[in-house]
Coordinates of C-alpha atoms in Angstrom, one line a residue:
M98 CA 102.9 -122.7 139.0
G99 CA 105.9 -125.1 138.9
S100 CA 109.5 -124.0 139.0
G101 CA 111.0 -126.7 136.7
A102 CA 111.9 -124.0 134.2
F103 CA 114.2 -122.3 136.7
P104 CA 117.3 -124.2 137.5
G105 CA 118.1 -124.4 141.2
M106 CA 114.6 -123.7 142.4
D107 CA 114.1 -127.3 143.3
D108 CA 116.8 -127.1 145.9
L109 CA 115.3 -124.1 147.7
D110 CA 113.0 -124.2 150.6
P111 CA 109.6 -123.2 149.1
I112 CA 108.7 -121.1 152.1
A113 CA 109.1 -117.3 152.3
I114 CA 110.4 -116.7 148.8
Y115 CA 109.2 -114.4 146.1
V116 CA 110.4 -114.9 142.6
L117 CA 110.7 -112.0 140.2
F118 CA 110.5 -113.3 136.6
E119 CA 111.9 -110.1 135.1
E120 CA 115.5 -108.7 135.0
Q121 CA 116.9 -107.9 138.4
D122 CA 116.1 -104.4 139.6
P123 CA 119.4 -103.0 141.0
Q124 CA 117.4 -100.7 143.3
A125 CA 115.4 -103.6 144.7
E126 CA 115.8 -104.7 148.3
C127 CA 117.2 -108.1 147.7
C128 CA 119.6 -110.4 149.3
Q129 CA 123.1 -109.6 148.0
D130 CA 124.7 -112.7 149.2
D131 CA 123.8 -115.4 146.8
Q132 CA 125.3 -118.2 148.9
A133 CA 123.3 -117.1 151.9
V134 CA 120.1 -118.1 150.2
G135 CA 121.5 -121.1 148.2
R136 CA 121.3 -119.2 144.9
S137 CA 123.8 -119.3 142.0
P138 CA 124.5 -116.2 139.9
G139 CA 121.9 -115.9 137.1
Q140 CA 119.0 -117.5 139.0
P141 CA 115.7 -115.6 139.6
T142 CA 115.9 -112.8 142.2
I143 CA 114.8 -113.9 145.6
F144 CA 113.3 -111.3 148.0
T145 CA 113.2 -111.7 151.7
S146 CA 111.6 -108.4 152.8
M147 CA 108.1 -109.7 153.3
A148 CA 105.6 -109.4 156.1
S149 CA 104.9 -112.5 158.1
E150 CA 101.3 -112.7 156.9
D151 CA 102.5 -112.5 153.3
I152 CA 104.9 -115.3 153.9
A153 CA 102.2 -117.5 155.3
K154 CA 99.9 -116.8 152.4
L155 CA 102.7 -117.5 149.9
A156 CA 103.6 -120.7 151.6
E157 CA 100.0 -121.8 151.4
T158 CA 99.7 -120.8 147.8
L159 CA 102.9 -122.7 146.8
A160 CA 101.7 -125.8 148.7
K161 CA 98.4 -125.7 146.8
T162 CA 100.0 -125.3 143.4
Q163 CA 102.5 -128.2 144.0
V164 CA 105.9 -126.5 143.6
A165 CA 108.2 -128.0 141.0
G166 CA 105.5 -129.9 139.2
G167 CA 104.8 -132.5 141.9
Q168 CA 108.4 -132.7 143.3
L169 CA 109.2 -132.8 147.0
S170 CA 112.8 -132.2 147.8
F171 CA 114.9 -132.8 150.9
K172 CA 118.1 -132.7 148.8
G173 CA 121.3 -131.7 150.6
K174 CA 119.6 -131.0 154.0
S175 CA 122.0 -133.4 155.8
L176 CA 119.2 -134.9 157.7
K177 CA 120.1 -137.7 160.1
L178 CA 117.1 -140.0 160.1
N179 CA 117.7 -142.8 162.5
T180 CA 114.3 -143.4 164.2
A181 CA 110.7 -142.9 163.4
E182 CA 110.8 -139.8 165.5
D183 CA 113.6 -138.3 163.5
A184 CA 111.6 -138.8 160.3
K185 CA 108.3 -137.3 161.5
D186 CA 108.7 -134.0 159.7
V187 CA 109.6 -135.7 156.5
I188 CA 106.7 -138.1 156.8
K189 CA 104.3 -135.1 157.5
E190 CA 105.4 -133.4 154.3
I191 CA 105.1 -136.6 152.2
E192 CA 101.6 -137.3 153.5
G193 CA 100.5 -133.7 153.0
F194 CA 101.8 -133.5 149.4
D195 CA 99.0 -134.3 147.0
G196 CA 100.0 -135.5 143.6
L197 CA 103.6 -136.4 144.6
E198 CA 105.5 -137.4 141.5
A199 CA 109.1 -137.0 142.5
L200 CA 110.9 -137.4 145.8
R201 CA 114.4 -136.2 146.4
L202 CA 116.3 -137.6 149.4
E203 CA 119.9 -137.0 148.2
G204 CA 122.4 -135.8 150.7
N205 CA 120.8 -137.2 153.8
T206 CA 121.3 -140.4 155.8
V207 CA 118.4 -142.8 156.3
G208 CA 118.4 -145.6 158.8
V209 CA 116.4 -148.8 158.9
E210 CA 113.7 -147.6 161.3
A211 CA 113.3 -144.2 159.5
A212 CA 113.1 -146.0 156.1
K213 CA 110.2 -148.1 157.4
V214 CA 108.0 -145.2 158.4
I215 CA 108.9 -143.2 155.2
A216 CA 107.9 -146.3 153.2
K217 CA 104.6 -146.4 155.1
A218 CA 104.0 -142.8 154.1
L219 CA 104.8 -143.7 150.4
E220 CA 102.2 -146.5 150.4
K221 CA 99.5 -143.9 149.5
K222 CA 101.6 -142.1 146.8
S223 CA 100.5 -144.0 143.7
E224 CA 101.5 -141.1 141.4
L225 CA 105.2 -141.2 142.4
K226 CA 107.3 -141.6 139.3
R227 CA 110.8 -140.4 140.1
C228 CA 112.9 -141.5 143.1
H229 CA 116.1 -139.4 143.4
W230 CA 117.7 -141.4 146.2
S231 CA 121.4 -141.1 145.6
D232 CA 123.9 -140.5 148.5
M233 CA 121.3 -141.2 151.2
F234 CA 123.1 -143.7 153.4
T235 CA 126.2 -141.8 154.4
G236 CA 127.8 -143.2 157.6
R237 CA 125.5 -146.3 157.6
L238 CA 126.8 -149.8 158.2
R239 CA 126.6 -151.9 155.1
S240 CA 124.2 -154.2 156.9
E241 CA 121.7 -151.4 157.4
I242 CA 121.3 -150.5 153.7
P243 CA 119.5 -153.7 152.3
P244 CA 116.7 -153.7 154.8
A245 CA 116.2 -149.9 154.4
L246 CA 116.0 -150.4 150.6
I247 CA 113.6 -153.4 151.0
S248 CA 111.2 -151.3 153.1
L249 CA 111.2 -148.4 150.7
G250 CA 110.7 -150.8 147.8
E251 CA 107.8 -152.4 149.5
G252 CA 106.2 -149.0 150.1
L253 CA 106.4 -148.2 146.3
I254 CA 105.0 -151.7 145.4
T255 CA 102.1 -151.3 147.8
A256 CA 101.3 -147.9 146.5
G257 CA 101.0 -149.2 143.0
A258 CA 103.5 -146.6 141.8
Q259 CA 104.8 -146.7 138.2
L260 CA 108.4 -145.4 138.3
V261 CA 110.1 -143.9 135.3
E262 CA 113.3 -143.0 137.1
L263 CA 115.2 -144.7 140.0
D264 CA 118.5 -143.2 141.1
L265 CA 120.5 -144.9 143.8
S266 CA 123.9 -143.7 142.8
D267 CA 126.7 -142.9 145.3
N268 CA 125.3 -145.4 147.9
A269 CA 128.1 -147.8 148.9
F270 CA 125.9 -150.8 149.3
G271 CA 127.9 -153.5 147.5
P272 CA 126.5 -156.7 146.2
D273 CA 124.2 -157.1 149.2
G274 CA 122.6 -153.8 148.5
V275 CA 121.4 -154.9 145.1
R276 CA 119.4 -157.6 146.9
G277 CA 117.7 -154.7 148.7
F278 CA 116.0 -153.4 145.6
E279 CA 115.9 -156.7 143.6
A280 CA 112.2 -157.3 144.4
L281 CA 111.3 -153.7 143.5
L282 CA 113.0 -154.1 140.1
K283 CA 111.0 -157.3 139.4
S284 CA 107.7 -155.7 140.5
P285 CA 105.1 -153.9 138.4
A286 CA 106.4 -150.6 140.0
C287 CA 109.4 -150.9 137.6
F288 CA 107.6 -152.2 134.5
T289 CA 107.5 -148.5 133.3
L290 CA 111.1 -147.7 134.2
H291 CA 113.0 -145.5 131.7
E292 CA 116.1 -144.5 133.7
L293 CA 118.1 -146.6 136.2
K294 CA 121.1 -144.9 137.7
L295 CA 123.5 -146.9 139.9
N296 CA 126.8 -145.0 139.6
N297 CA 129.5 -145.7 142.2
C298 CA 127.7 -148.3 144.3
G299 CA 130.4 -151.0 144.7
M300 CA 128.1 -153.6 143.2
G301 CA 131.0 -155.9 142.0
I302 CA 130.5 -158.9 139.8
G303 CA 128.0 -160.5 142.1
G304 CA 125.8 -157.4 142.3
G305 CA 126.0 -157.0 138.5
K306 CA 124.7 -160.6 138.0
I307 CA 121.9 -160.0 140.5
L308 CA 121.0 -156.8 138.7
A309 CA 121.0 -158.4 135.3
A310 CA 118.8 -161.2 136.4
A311 CA 116.3 -158.7 138.0
L312 CA 116.1 -156.6 134.8
T313 CA 115.6 -159.8 132.7
E314 CA 112.8 -160.9 135.0
C315 CA 111.2 -157.4 134.9
H316 CA 111.2 -157.6 131.1
R317 CA 109.7 -161.1 131.1
K318 CA 106.9 -160.1 133.5
S319 CA 106.1 -156.8 131.9
S320 CA 106.1 -158.5 128.4
A321 CA 103.5 -161.0 129.7
Q322 CA 101.3 -158.0 130.5
G323 CA 101.7 -156.6 127.0
K324 CA 103.9 -153.7 127.9
P325 CA 107.6 -154.8 127.9
L326 CA 110.1 -152.9 130.0
A327 CA 111.5 -150.1 127.8
L328 CA 114.6 -149.0 129.7
K329 CA 116.3 -146.0 128.0
V330 CA 119.1 -144.8 130.3
F331 CA 121.4 -147.1 132.2
V332 CA 124.2 -145.7 134.5
A333 CA 126.6 -148.0 136.4
G334 CA 130.0 -146.5 136.4
R335 CA 132.6 -147.2 139.1
N336 CA 131.2 -150.5 140.2
R337 CA 134.0 -153.1 139.5
L338 CA 131.6 -155.1 137.3
E339 CA 134.6 -156.6 135.4
N340 CA 134.0 -159.1 132.6
D341 CA 131.5 -161.4 134.3
G342 CA 129.3 -158.5 135.6
A343 CA 129.4 -156.7 132.2
T344 CA 128.6 -159.9 130.3
A345 CA 125.6 -160.7 132.5
L346 CA 124.3 -157.1 132.0
A347 CA 124.9 -157.4 128.3
E348 CA 122.6 -160.4 128.2
A349 CA 119.9 -158.3 129.8
F350 CA 120.5 -155.4 127.4
G351 CA 120.1 -157.7 124.5
I352 CA 116.8 -158.8 125.8
I353 CA 115.5 -155.3 126.5
G354 CA 116.6 -153.7 123.2
T355 CA 115.4 -150.1 123.9
L356 CA 118.5 -148.5 125.4
E357 CA 119.4 -144.9 124.4
E358 CA 122.2 -144.2 126.9
V359 CA 124.7 -146.6 128.5
H360 CA 127.2 -145.2 131.0
M361 CA 129.6 -147.9 132.4
P362 CA 133.0 -146.2 132.9
Q363 CA 135.7 -147.5 135.3
N364 CA 134.5 -151.0 135.7
G365 CA 137.6 -153.1 135.0
I366 CA 136.1 -154.5 131.9
N367 CA 138.5 -156.2 129.4
H368 CA 137.9 -157.3 125.8
P369 CA 135.6 -160.3 126.6
G370 CA 133.2 -158.0 128.5
V371 CA 133.6 -155.3 125.9
T372 CA 132.8 -157.8 123.1
A373 CA 129.7 -159.0 125.0
L374 CA 128.5 -155.4 125.4
A375 CA 129.1 -154.7 121.7
Q376 CA 126.9 -157.6 120.7
A377 CA 124.2 -156.4 123.0
F378 CA 124.5 -152.8 121.7
S379 CA 123.9 -154.0 118.2
I380 CA 120.4 -155.1 119.3
N381 CA 119.7 -151.6 120.7
P382 CA 119.2 -149.5 117.6
L383 CA 118.2 -146.4 119.5
L384 CA 121.5 -145.9 121.3
R385 CA 122.6 -142.3 121.4
V386 CA 125.3 -142.3 124.1
I387 CA 127.9 -145.0 124.8
N388 CA 130.3 -144.2 127.6
L389 CA 132.8 -147.0 128.5
N390 CA 135.6 -144.6 129.6
D391 CA 138.5 -146.2 131.5
N392 CA 138.0 -149.8 130.7
T393 CA 140.4 -151.9 128.7
F394 CA 139.4 -152.7 125.1
T395 CA 142.7 -153.6 123.4
E396 CA 142.4 -154.3 119.7
K397 CA 140.0 -157.2 120.1
G398 CA 137.4 -155.2 122.1
A399 CA 137.8 -152.1 119.8
V400 CA 137.3 -154.2 116.6
A401 CA 134.1 -155.8 118.1
M402 CA 132.8 -152.4 119.2
A403 CA 133.6 -151.0 115.7
E404 CA 131.5 -153.7 114.0
T405 CA 128.6 -152.8 116.2
L406 CA 129.0 -149.0 115.5
K407 CA 128.6 -149.8 111.8
T408 CA 125.0 -151.0 112.5
L409 CA 123.9 -148.0 114.7
R410 CA 122.5 -144.8 113.2
Q411 CA 121.4 -142.8 116.2
V412 CA 124.7 -142.5 118.1
E413 CA 125.7 -139.0 119.1
V414 CA 128.3 -139.5 121.8
I415 CA 131.1 -142.1 122.0
N416 CA 133.4 -142.0 125.0
F417 CA 136.1 -144.6 124.8
G418 CA 138.7 -142.4 126.5
D419 CA 141.4 -144.2 128.5
C420 CA 140.3 -147.6 127.0
L421 CA 143.6 -148.7 125.5
V422 CA 142.1 -149.1 122.0
R423 CA 145.6 -148.5 120.6
S424 CA 146.3 -147.7 116.9
K425 CA 144.7 -150.8 115.3
G426 CA 141.6 -150.4 117.4
A427 CA 141.4 -146.7 116.5
I428 CA 141.6 -147.5 112.8
A429 CA 138.8 -150.0 113.2
I430 CA 136.7 -147.4 115.0
A431 CA 137.6 -144.8 112.3
D432 CA 136.3 -147.1 109.6
A433 CA 133.0 -147.4 111.5
V434 CA 132.8 -143.6 111.8
R435 CA 133.6 -143.1 108.1
G436 CA 130.9 -145.4 107.0
G437 CA 128.1 -144.3 109.2
L438 CA 127.1 -142.5 112.5
P439 CA 125.6 -139.5 110.7
K440 CA 124.5 -137.9 114.0
L441 CA 127.9 -138.1 115.8
K442 CA 128.5 -135.1 118.0
E443 CA 131.4 -136.3 120.2
L444 CA 134.1 -138.9 119.8
N445 CA 136.6 -139.4 122.7
L446 CA 139.6 -141.6 122.1
S447 CA 141.9 -139.8 124.5
F448 CA 144.7 -141.6 126.4
C449 CA 144.4 -144.7 124.3
E450 CA 148.0 -145.2 123.2
I451 CA 147.1 -144.2 119.6
K452 CA 150.0 -143.2 117.4
R453 CA 150.2 -140.5 114.7
D454 CA 149.2 -142.3 111.6
A455 CA 146.1 -143.9 113.3
A456 CA 145.1 -140.5 114.8
L457 CA 145.2 -139.0 111.3
V458 CA 143.0 -141.8 110.0
V459 CA 140.5 -141.0 112.8
A460 CA 140.6 -137.3 111.8
E461 CA 140.0 -138.0 108.1
A462 CA 137.0 -140.2 109.1
V463 CA 135.0 -137.4 110.6
A464 CA 135.3 -135.2 107.5
D465 CA 131.6 -135.5 106.7
K466 CA 130.2 -135.4 110.3
A467 CA 128.3 -132.1 110.1
E468 CA 127.1 -132.3 113.7
L469 CA 130.5 -133.1 115.2
E470 CA 131.2 -130.8 118.2
K471 CA 134.2 -132.5 119.8
L472 CA 137.0 -134.9 118.8
D473 CA 139.3 -135.7 121.7
L474 CA 142.6 -137.4 120.9
N475 CA 144.6 -135.9 123.8
G476 CA 147.0 -138.0 125.8
N477 CA 148.1 -140.2 122.8
A478 CA 151.5 -140.6 121.1
L479 CA 151.3 -138.2 118.2
G480 CA 154.4 -136.1 118.8
E481 CA 154.7 -132.4 118.0
E482 CA 154.6 -132.9 114.2
G483 CA 151.7 -135.3 114.5
C484 CA 149.7 -132.8 116.5
E485 CA 150.3 -130.1 113.8
Q486 CA 149.3 -132.6 111.1
L487 CA 146.2 -133.5 112.9
Q488 CA 145.2 -129.8 113.1
E489 CA 146.0 -129.3 109.4
V490 CA 143.8 -132.3 108.4
L491 CA 140.8 -131.1 110.4
G492 CA 141.4 -127.6 109.2
S493 CA 141.3 -128.7 105.6
F494 CA 137.6 -129.4 105.9
N495 CA 136.9 -126.5 108.3
M496 CA 136.7 -128.6 111.4
A497 CA 139.8 -127.5 113.4
K498 CA 137.6 -126.0 116.1
V499 CA 136.2 -129.5 117.1
L500 CA 139.6 -130.7 118.1
A501 CA 140.1 -130.8 121.9
S502 CA 143.3 -129.8 123.6
L503 CA 146.4 -131.9 122.9
S504 CA 148.3 -130.6 125.9
D505 CA 148.9 -134.0 127.4
D506 CA 150.3 -135.7 124.2
E507 CA 152.8 -138.4 125.1
G508 CA 155.1 -137.7 122.2
E509 CA 155.8 -139.8 119.2
D510 CA 156.9 -143.4 119.6
E511 CA 158.5 -144.8 116.5
D512 CA 158.6 -148.5 117.6
E513 CA 155.6 -150.1 116.0
E514 CA 156.8 -153.6 117.0
D515 CA 156.5 -152.7 120.7
E516 CA 152.8 -151.9 120.3
E517 CA 152.1 -155.2 118.5
G518 CA 154.0 -157.1 121.2
E519 CA 152.1 -155.3 124.0
E520 CA 148.8 -156.0 122.4
E521 CA 149.6 -159.7 121.9
E522 CA 150.7 -159.9 125.6
D523 CA 147.6 -158.1 126.8
D524 CA 145.3 -160.3 124.8
E525 CA 147.0 -163.4 125.9
E526 CA 146.7 -162.4 129.6
E527 CA 143.0 -161.5 129.1
E528 CA 142.4 -164.9 127.5
E529 CA 144.0 -166.6 130.4
D530 CA 141.9 -164.6 132.8
E531 CA 138.7 -165.4 130.9
D532 CA 139.3 -169.1 131.1
D533 CA 139.9 -168.9 134.8
E534 CA 136.8 -166.8 135.3
E535 CA 134.7 -169.5 133.4
E536 CA 136.2 -172.2 135.7
E537 CA 135.4 -170.2 138.8
D538 CA 131.8 -169.6 137.6
E539 CA 131.3 -173.3 137.2
E540 CA 132.5 -173.9 140.7
E541 CA 130.5 -171.1 142.2
E542 CA 127.2 -171.6 140.4
P543 CA 125.8 -174.4 142.7
Q544 CA 126.7 -172.3 145.8
Q545 CA 125.1 -169.2 144.5
R546 CA 121.9 -171.0 143.7
G547 CA 121.9 -172.4 147.2
Q548 CA 121.9 -168.8 148.5
G549 CA 118.7 -167.9 146.7
E550 CA 119.9 -167.2 143.1
E551 CA 117.3 -168.1 140.5
S552 CA 118.3 -171.2 138.6
A553 CA 116.6 -169.7 135.5
T554 CA 119.3 -167.0 135.2
P555 CA 120.4 -166.8 131.6
P556 CA 123.7 -168.6 130.7
R557 CA 126.9 -166.6 130.9
K558 CA 127.9 -166.8 127.2
I559 CA 126.5 -164.3 124.6
L560 CA 125.5 -165.7 121.2
D561 CA 126.8 -164.1 118.1
P562 CA 123.8 -162.0 116.8
N563 CA 124.7 -163.0 113.2
S564 CA 125.6 -166.7 113.3
G565 CA 123.8 -167.6 116.5
E566 CA 126.8 -169.6 117.6
P567 CA 128.4 -169.3 121.1
A568 CA 131.9 -167.8 121.4
P569 CA 134.6 -170.4 121.2
V570 CA 136.0 -171.8 124.4
L571 CA 139.7 -171.0 124.8
S572 CA 142.4 -173.6 125.7
S573 CA 143.7 -174.1 129.2
P574 CA 146.1 -171.5 130.5
P575 CA 149.8 -172.3 131.1
P576 CA 151.2 -172.5 134.7
T577 CA 152.3 -169.3 136.4
D578 CA 155.5 -168.7 138.3
L579 CA 156.1 -166.0 140.9
S580 CA 158.0 -163.6 138.6
T581 CA 155.1 -163.7 136.1
F582 CA 152.7 -162.7 138.8
L583 CA 154.9 -159.9 140.1
S584 CA 155.4 -158.5 136.6
F585 CA 151.7 -158.6 135.6
P586 CA 149.5 -159.3 138.7
S587 CA 146.1 -160.9 138.2
P588 CA 143.8 -162.8 140.5
E589 CA 144.1 -165.9 138.3
K590 CA 147.9 -165.9 138.4
L591 CA 147.8 -165.6 142.1
L592 CA 145.5 -168.6 142.5
R593 CA 147.7 -170.6 140.1
L594 CA 150.7 -170.2 142.4
G595 CA 148.9 -172.6 144.7
P596 CA 148.5 -172.8 148.5
K597 CA 152.1 -171.8 149.1
V598 CA 151.8 -168.4 147.5
S599 CA 152.1 -166.6 150.8
V600 CA 155.4 -168.4 151.6
L601 CA 156.7 -167.6 148.1
I602 CA 155.9 -163.9 148.4
V603 CA 157.5 -163.6 151.8
Q604 CA 160.6 -165.4 150.7
Q605 CA 160.9 -163.1 147.6
T606 CA 160.5 -159.9 149.6
D607 CA 163.1 -158.2 151.8
T608 CA 160.8 -157.5 154.7
S609 CA 163.4 -155.2 156.3
D610 CA 162.9 -152.7 153.5
P611 CA 159.7 -150.7 153.7
E612 CA 159.7 -149.7 150.0
K613 CA 159.9 -153.4 148.9
V614 CA 157.2 -154.4 151.4
V615 CA 155.0 -151.6 150.0
S616 CA 155.6 -152.9 146.4
A617 CA 154.7 -156.4 147.3
F618 CA 151.7 -155.3 149.3
L619 CA 150.3 -153.3 146.4
K620 CA 150.8 -156.0 143.8
V621 CA 149.0 -158.5 145.9
A622 CA 146.3 -156.1 147.0
S623 CA 145.7 -154.9 143.5
V624 CA 144.1 -158.3 142.5
F625 CA 141.6 -158.3 145.4
R626 CA 138.2 -159.5 144.5
D627 CA 135.0 -160.4 146.4
E628 CA 135.1 -164.0 145.2
A629 CA 136.0 -166.2 148.2
S630 CA 139.0 -168.0 146.6
V631 CA 140.7 -164.8 145.5
K632 CA 139.8 -162.9 148.6
T633 CA 141.3 -165.7 150.9
A634 CA 144.5 -166.0 148.8
V635 CA 145.0 -162.2 148.9
L636 CA 144.4 -161.7 152.6
D637 CA 146.4 -164.8 153.6
T638 CA 149.4 -163.6 151.6
V639 CA 149.2 -160.1 152.9
D640 CA 148.9 -161.4 156.5
A641 CA 152.0 -163.5 156.1
L642 CA 153.9 -160.6 154.5
M643 CA 152.9 -157.9 157.0
K644 CA 153.1 -160.1 160.1
K645 CA 156.8 -160.8 159.3
A646 CA 157.5 -157.2 158.4
F647 CA 155.9 -155.6 161.5
S648 CA 157.5 -158.2 163.8
S649 CA 161.0 -157.3 162.7
S650 CA 162.8 -154.9 165.0
S651 CA 164.6 -153.3 162.0
F652 CA 161.4 -152.6 160.1
N653 CA 160.3 -148.9 160.2
S654 CA 156.5 -148.9 160.4
N655 CA 156.2 -145.2 159.9
T656 CA 158.3 -145.2 156.8
F657 CA 156.2 -148.1 155.4
L658 CA 152.9 -146.2 155.9
T659 CA 154.4 -143.0 154.5
R660 CA 155.6 -144.8 151.3
L661 CA 152.3 -146.6 151.0
L662 CA 150.3 -143.4 151.1
I663 CA 152.6 -141.9 148.5
H664 CA 152.1 -144.8 146.1
M665 CA 148.4 -144.6 146.7
G666 CA 148.4 -141.0 145.7
L667 CA 147.3 -139.8 149.1
L668 CA 150.5 -138.1 150.1
K669 CA 152.7 -135.9 147.9
S670 CA 156.4 -136.7 147.3
E671 CA 159.4 -135.1 145.7
D672 CA 160.2 -138.4 144.0
K673 CA 157.4 -137.9 141.4
I674 CA 156.1 -141.4 142.0
K675 CA 153.1 -142.4 139.8
A676 CA 150.1 -143.3 141.9
I677 CA 148.5 -146.7 141.4
P678 CA 145.5 -146.7 139.0
S679 CA 142.9 -148.0 141.5
L680 CA 142.6 -147.9 145.3
Y681 CA 139.8 -150.4 145.6
G682 CA 142.0 -153.4 146.3
P683 CA 144.4 -151.7 148.7
L684 CA 141.6 -150.1 150.6
M685 CA 139.8 -153.4 151.0
V686 CA 142.9 -155.1 152.1
L687 CA 143.9 -152.4 154.5
N688 CA 140.4 -152.7 156.0
H689 CA 141.4 -156.3 156.9
V690 CA 145.0 -155.5 158.0
V691 CA 144.2 -152.8 160.5
Q692 CA 142.0 -155.3 162.4
Q693 CA 144.9 -157.8 162.9
D694 CA 147.0 -158.1 166.0
Y695 CA 150.2 -157.5 164.1
F696 CA 149.1 -154.1 162.9
P697 CA 150.6 -151.2 165.1
K698 CA 147.6 -149.4 166.4
A699 CA 149.6 -146.2 166.6
L700 CA 149.4 -146.0 162.8
A701 CA 145.6 -146.0 162.8
P702 CA 145.1 -142.2 163.5
L703 CA 147.6 -141.3 160.7
L704 CA 145.9 -143.6 158.2
L705 CA 142.5 -142.3 159.2
A706 CA 143.6 -138.7 158.6
F707 CA 144.7 -139.3 155.1
V708 CA 141.7 -141.5 154.1
T709 CA 139.4 -138.9 155.5
K710 CA 140.9 -136.1 153.4
P711 CA 139.1 -135.2 150.1
N712 CA 140.7 -137.1 147.2
G713 CA 139.3 -137.9 143.7
A714 CA 140.8 -141.4 143.7
L715 CA 139.2 -142.2 147.1
E716 CA 135.9 -140.8 145.9
S717 CA 135.9 -143.3 143.0
C718 CA 136.1 -146.1 145.6
S719 CA 133.5 -144.8 148.0
F720 CA 132.4 -148.3 149.2
A721 CA 135.9 -149.4 150.1
R722 CA 136.8 -146.1 151.6
H723 CA 133.6 -146.1 153.7
S724 CA 134.3 -149.6 155.0
L725 CA 137.9 -148.7 156.0
L726 CA 136.8 -145.5 157.7
Q727 CA 134.3 -147.3 159.8
T728 CA 136.9 -149.9 160.8
L729 CA 139.5 -147.2 161.7
H730 CA 137.0 -145.4 163.9
N731 CA 136.6 -148.6 165.9
V732 CA 140.3 -149.6 166.1

């Protein structure tokens, strides 16, 4: 008797529980405190008034019938498994669980030695299909995670397991961590994989490329055996994949061709990466869910994605919220919606700088979408009249109820020329960035191969699925001056300032003014990347800036930290200062700064206190936050 039909049962200890499958008897002797037994309102009634012999019999019965259809769960137990001795109870349960199909280790922390013995126990579990292993390295050093993952992967490979789901989300393992399960992905254990979930892992561009190569190799090997990899669900939000990582994965997606859901929000992807993904999506006709929330389409990316949407017939959910599609992009997407997408249930174009007329075009486009449940156009520039017109248009074909709240509308902006100018500027900057990224790739490729990268990795460029021709190479970018970088910071502009960039920044900044130092610090830190050239330029510049500031007797260090926390959104202020959009760069740079001799060690406890506090922006950068916390504890 499994418990899969009863939500929440998987999280309960299957010892000493008695489940009543009827309506709760108000006269029954049951536990009134739901939280005390880990039960939410509406779940089956759980009785605790049982004799010890009945408890023993029930535990034995549940063990024999394999509770939850072959699932063994240690979810949320906060186990600290450092050594083999620490893991002995877990190993005992794994070894004694016949027909193990799913293993949940979320919400625990597994060290290298514990991982080895758990892996040994898994070597005899050939029926294992689902590994729910998210958030299981809390508090671990980054260097511990790859060997732990390697051991666990080897255990699955030895067992001859055939996985259908692998979830490693919320493990801040970075690019190196992808190496930890690379061999597993390439092995027969993953030839049957349907769901791969890697949300919020800090993979970065490098990790994205490694992952793409591993998936491609998995598909090649499985195809050779007559059963090609048929991945259905791919989740990799909050990973800073950027254009290069997204493009590499797009190549893999195009080869696989069986995707049904793709979730890649908050990855710093601009129109080149969006275009590559759009081309790949066109070769995945079964796509039902496309979630690219909080990336940067601009018109170019939106038009490319709209062309792909015209070819897809199974799409149910489109989430392009906070993607800066703007009015022209919205109209292109509306055209795709009008001409197809018969199964569309949700369309999210919120916070995309869409103006009234374009929003009305979108509304008119969904008129025949009988299955539509939600249209989200909140946070755009419609104005009060535009919001009313939008409701009227939808109401005219009895669909007013599908419109999401418009409470965050930005108000109408009449200046159409501004939008055109902004789009041209954004596209021009992205083209410059794309050129520089290509140059960096050419320089880095030999070095990456020397570190063990496979030389057979597919080329970076995506071919047009219709013409078969590669995308055109853009012309060389113009030189950059300091004012251009400070106005619109980017890694490429920082590098183009040359080796004297740190001197230029220091000369430009009044280092006696904490507010101006904070501003310069954040602009430089915002372009931080893991690539060696960018990382070195950022850290050298910040070192020069902060060394001069902290060494000045007139510089108020406490004020600097206070203002920095405010701008990062970690401390409230009456000034109503808008927090910076991403904390990844500043956190990574701070991790370096606090280790330097010039940094006042008296500031470390205050910074630690604020980085420790719960905060949504920090949680979206768990890898960077974890690294900084580890450093601060040792300062």
